[in-house]
C-alpha cells in the first residue's frame, strides 16, 4: 500500500523491558521528500484509517482482527490467525520519537540486567494495582520505565545507571538518521568507572516504592535526559493540569499527560503508599512480593 515505507520494531520488543506475552510495537515510517516524516496526529490518523479499511477487505489467512484506536498516538491493534494467534501488534505511523527512545532504553538495558528486571516487576505491580492503563487516566508502561530509570540514575547510591545522553550526545541526540540506529553495538568509548551498586533487585524494588511513596509530584518533574528532578514551576502554565510530569528524553513533552483527574492521581499515590507500608511496616517477616499483589 505504501511502497516507500518501512516497518521498525519499537517499545518492549527492542528496549529489553518486555516479557514473553508483551505486544509487538511497530512503527510504520513513511518518508516525505521535503520534511522527513509527517509526525502530526492528523496525518497518522489518515494513514492508519486507510490501512484499517484495506486490511478489513482482505480475504487473508494472516490478519484476524483490525481495531483502530484513536489515542493521542493513534494505533492499529492487530491480531492474527494460527500459528500467530498468540501475537498482538500495535502499529503506529511516523511516531519517530518512539524509535529514538526505544534505542536509548535498549542501551540502558544492556548496561545492567537489573534495569529491565525491575521494569517488569514495576509494570506487573502497576497492573495489579490498576494504575497501568493510560486510557483510564493512569500510567502508560513507558512512564513507568522512565520512573525506574530516573530512580536508578539519580536516587540509588551509588547510581546503577549513568546518563547516556550526557555521555554520548551524538549517539543519543534524537535527530540521527533512524536507518543508522544500530542495536547491540559497543558504545564509542568505555563508560566511566564508578563504585558498583550491589543492591539486589528486591532491595531496589523496595527503595523504588519508598521513593515514589514520598515523591512530591505536585511540585517536582522528572527528567532522565538531565538525570535530575526540577521544579514544575519552570514549565509552561498549561502543564499544571497534569498531575504528574515525566519529561520525554528527546522532545521534553510529558509522558504522563493522561494523568489529569484527581481520582486517578489519588489512586496512584495510594498504590505507592500502601505498598510501602506492606513492605516496611509489616511484622509478618521479611518483605515479599505477594504482599504487594505481585506473583512470579
XYZ file of C-alpha atoms in Angstrom:
296
model
C 0.000 0.000 0.000
C 2.832 2.373 0.899
C 5.707 1.097 -1.212
C 8.325 3.525 0.123
C 7.554 2.818 3.769
C 9.427 0.702 6.295
C 8.413 -1.073 9.494
C 10.613 -0.601 12.561
C 10.166 -2.512 15.809
C 9.925 -0.252 18.868
C 8.868 -0.469 22.512
C 9.447 -3.535 24.650
C 10.278 -5.622 21.575
C 13.666 -3.907 21.401
C 14.187 -1.969 24.649
C 14.752 -5.066 26.781
C 11.881 -4.357 29.176
C 9.314 -6.746 27.705
C 8.153 -10.231 28.606
C 7.072 -13.262 26.608
C 3.457 -12.043 26.478
C 4.176 -8.407 25.557
C 2.591 -6.906 22.454
C 4.834 -6.159 19.493
C 5.009 -2.429 18.785
C 5.739 -1.443 15.198
C 6.244 1.981 13.665
C 5.202 2.443 10.041
C 7.651 5.046 8.703
C 6.539 6.863 5.558
C 9.207 9.336 4.431
C 8.460 12.678 2.855
C 10.983 14.139 0.421
C 10.719 17.614 1.947
C 10.179 17.264 5.683
C 11.482 13.812 6.592
C 8.394 12.433 8.340
C 4.958 13.909 8.968
C 4.580 13.392 12.710
C 1.293 15.187 13.316
C -1.659 13.189 14.638
C -3.957 14.119 11.752
C -1.589 12.601 9.196
C -1.176 9.396 11.247
C -4.945 9.112 11.633
C -5.443 9.422 7.860
C -2.836 6.762 7.050
C -3.981 4.282 9.691
C -7.658 4.740 8.779
C -6.820 3.864 5.190
C -4.790 0.839 6.287
C -7.625 -0.378 8.514
C -10.145 -0.181 5.653
C -7.828 -2.002 3.275
C -6.898 -4.717 5.762
C -10.532 -5.448 6.634
C -11.291 -6.063 2.951
C -8.520 -8.610 2.550
C -9.527 -12.244 2.445
C -6.440 -13.004 4.489
C -5.345 -16.129 6.299
C -2.973 -13.958 8.317
C -4.779 -10.980 9.879
C -7.751 -11.862 12.081
C -8.901 -8.507 13.514
C -8.059 -4.852 12.953
C -9.009 -2.296 15.601
C -8.333 1.426 15.079
C -7.677 3.192 18.390
C -7.802 6.993 18.248
C -5.427 7.662 21.145
C -3.012 10.602 21.419
C -0.711 8.381 19.390
C -3.203 6.586 17.077
C -2.583 2.871 16.565
C -3.944 -0.148 14.767
C -4.253 -3.144 17.076
C -3.856 -6.317 15.036
C -4.477 -9.962 15.922
C -3.653 -12.952 13.745
C -4.803 -16.404 12.762
C -2.798 -19.505 13.792
C 0.072 -20.111 14.007
C 0.466 -16.433 15.039
C -2.640 -16.282 17.238
C -0.635 -15.515 20.391
C 0.873 -12.412 18.801
C -0.681 -8.941 19.035
C 0.729 -5.949 17.164
C 0.249 -2.263 17.919
C 1.052 -0.356 14.727
C 1.611 3.418 14.756
C 2.561 5.771 11.943
C 5.622 8.040 11.960
C 5.954 8.146 15.734
C 9.696 8.507 15.276
C 10.179 9.684 18.869
C 9.289 6.124 19.870
C 12.147 4.826 17.721
C 14.700 7.076 19.427
C 13.533 6.331 22.952
C 13.431 2.576 22.277
C 17.026 2.817 21.017
C 18.054 4.713 24.178
C 16.358 2.290 26.571
C 17.879 -0.661 24.708
C 21.350 0.583 25.643
C 20.371 1.246 29.256
C 19.070 -2.322 29.476
C 22.405 -3.622 28.156
C 24.364 -1.841 30.901
C 22.707 -3.573 33.854
C 20.274 -6.518 33.839
C 18.585 -5.196 36.969
C 17.039 -2.354 34.977
C 14.791 -4.463 32.684
C 14.083 -6.896 35.533
C 12.941 -4.052 37.800
C 10.842 -2.586 34.966
C 8.998 -5.910 34.569
C 8.290 -6.109 38.294
C 7.083 -2.498 38.441
C 4.803 -2.933 35.396
C 3.342 -6.105 36.896
C 2.842 -4.335 40.225
C 1.146 -1.388 38.470
C -1.232 -3.699 36.586
C -2.235 -5.429 39.827
C -2.929 -2.051 41.440
C -4.825 -0.801 38.358
C -2.508 2.120 37.646
C -1.070 0.916 34.300
C -3.826 1.989 31.897
C -3.380 5.285 30.077
C -6.879 5.096 28.597
C -8.282 5.107 32.145
C -6.113 8.059 33.173
C -3.165 6.352 34.861
C 0.347 5.440 33.707
C 1.408 4.022 30.390
C 4.252 1.494 30.516
C 6.733 3.989 29.086
C 6.215 6.383 32.003
C 6.804 3.560 34.483
C 10.045 2.633 32.707
C 11.245 6.252 32.868
C 10.402 6.345 36.585
C 12.573 3.255 37.107
C 15.350 4.798 35.012
C 15.242 8.057 36.995
C 15.408 6.119 40.261
C 18.428 4.070 39.132
C 20.191 7.179 37.746
C 19.535 9.759 40.406
C 18.340 8.120 43.622
C 20.140 4.784 44.019
C 23.502 5.301 45.694
C 25.886 4.626 44.088
C 23.968 5.054 40.805
C 23.092 1.871 38.927
C 22.866 3.636 35.555
C 24.666 6.665 34.064
C 23.246 9.464 31.910
C 23.837 8.145 28.376
C 22.514 11.301 26.700
C 25.131 13.369 28.505
C 27.962 10.887 27.918
C 27.140 10.186 24.255
C 25.267 13.229 22.906
C 25.833 12.323 19.239
C 24.667 8.713 19.630
C 21.532 9.641 21.586
C 20.687 13.009 20.040
C 17.207 12.145 18.824
C 17.980 13.563 15.367
C 20.164 10.829 13.845
C 19.022 9.023 10.703
C 16.727 6.281 12.009
C 18.180 3.846 9.474
C 21.526 4.137 11.271
C 20.309 3.441 14.806
C 22.022 0.140 15.431
C 21.281 -2.243 18.294
C 23.717 -4.441 20.257
C 26.658 -2.244 19.298
C 29.523 -1.167 21.530
C 29.407 2.479 22.558
C 32.178 4.668 21.181
C 34.135 4.844 24.444
C 34.029 2.967 27.761
C 31.563 4.047 30.402
C 33.164 5.936 33.294
C 34.016 3.716 36.230
C 32.142 4.200 39.494
C 31.859 2.144 42.671
C 29.378 -0.644 41.857
C 25.896 -0.654 43.337
C 25.476 -4.191 44.669
C 21.847 -3.955 45.777
C 19.626 -6.851 44.766
C 16.568 -6.395 42.563
C 14.392 -6.896 45.654
C 16.217 -4.189 47.597
C 15.975 -1.812 44.658
C 12.231 -2.507 44.303
C 11.624 -1.680 47.978
C 13.650 1.521 47.644
C 11.791 2.432 44.412
C 8.390 2.073 46.108
C 9.598 4.030 49.139
C 10.959 6.864 46.985
C 7.771 7.405 44.982
C 5.520 6.976 48.027
C 7.192 10.145 49.339
C 7.672 11.929 45.987
C 6.349 15.489 45.630
C 4.532 15.048 42.302
C 2.756 18.391 42.672
C 5.968 20.414 42.675
C 8.644 18.272 41.024
C 9.067 16.964 37.470
C 11.305 14.061 36.435
C 13.999 14.295 33.754
C 16.151 11.344 32.680
C 17.929 13.347 29.966
C 19.347 15.564 32.732
C 19.336 12.846 35.425
C 17.516 15.036 37.940
C 14.230 16.435 39.147
C 13.299 20.063 38.573
C 10.607 22.469 39.722
C 7.321 22.207 37.863
C 7.051 25.979 38.082
C 9.711 26.121 35.355
C 7.236 24.519 32.942
C 4.547 26.340 30.909
C 1.433 27.198 32.914
C -0.803 24.937 30.806
C 1.093 21.870 32.079
C -0.255 22.353 35.579
C -3.365 20.352 34.625
C -1.162 17.259 34.543
C -0.970 15.692 37.988
C 2.407 14.112 37.179
C 5.154 15.334 34.837
C 7.715 12.894 33.429
C 9.820 14.508 30.728
C 10.236 12.573 27.475
C 14.009 12.271 26.902
C 14.007 13.812 23.416
C 11.069 16.160 22.880
C 10.596 17.240 26.510
C 6.846 16.611 26.469
C 5.059 14.897 29.338
C 4.788 11.111 29.006
C 2.286 11.052 31.914
C -0.132 13.525 30.349
C -3.012 11.049 30.727
C -2.954 11.556 34.496
C -5.256 14.565 34.786
C -8.007 13.556 37.226
C -7.735 13.872 40.994
C -9.308 10.433 41.385
C -6.673 8.646 39.296
C -3.869 10.682 40.848
C -5.021 9.663 44.308
C -5.199 6.037 43.191
C -1.572 6.199 42.061
C -0.390 7.774 45.307
C -2.371 5.256 47.353
C -0.798 2.339 45.461
C 2.697 3.531 46.318
C 1.874 4.316 49.955
C 0.000 1.064 50.535
C 2.809 -0.994 49.031
C 5.379 0.928 51.056
C 3.536 0.116 54.257
C 3.216 -3.531 53.200
C 6.959 -3.706 52.610
C 8.228 -1.653 55.506
C 5.531 -1.748 58.168
C 4.603 -5.417 58.391
C 5.585 -7.557 61.366
C 4.942 -10.789 59.445
C 8.548 -11.428 58.489
C 10.774 -10.249 55.624
C 9.256 -8.326 52.689
C 7.884 -10.445 49.861
C 6.185 -9.773 46.548
C 2.840 -11.324 47.488
C 2.241 -8.520 49.971
C 2.115 -6.062 47.089
C -0.003 -8.402 44.897
C 2.865 -9.468 42.625
C 3.061 -13.174 41.748
C 6.083 -14.504 39.859
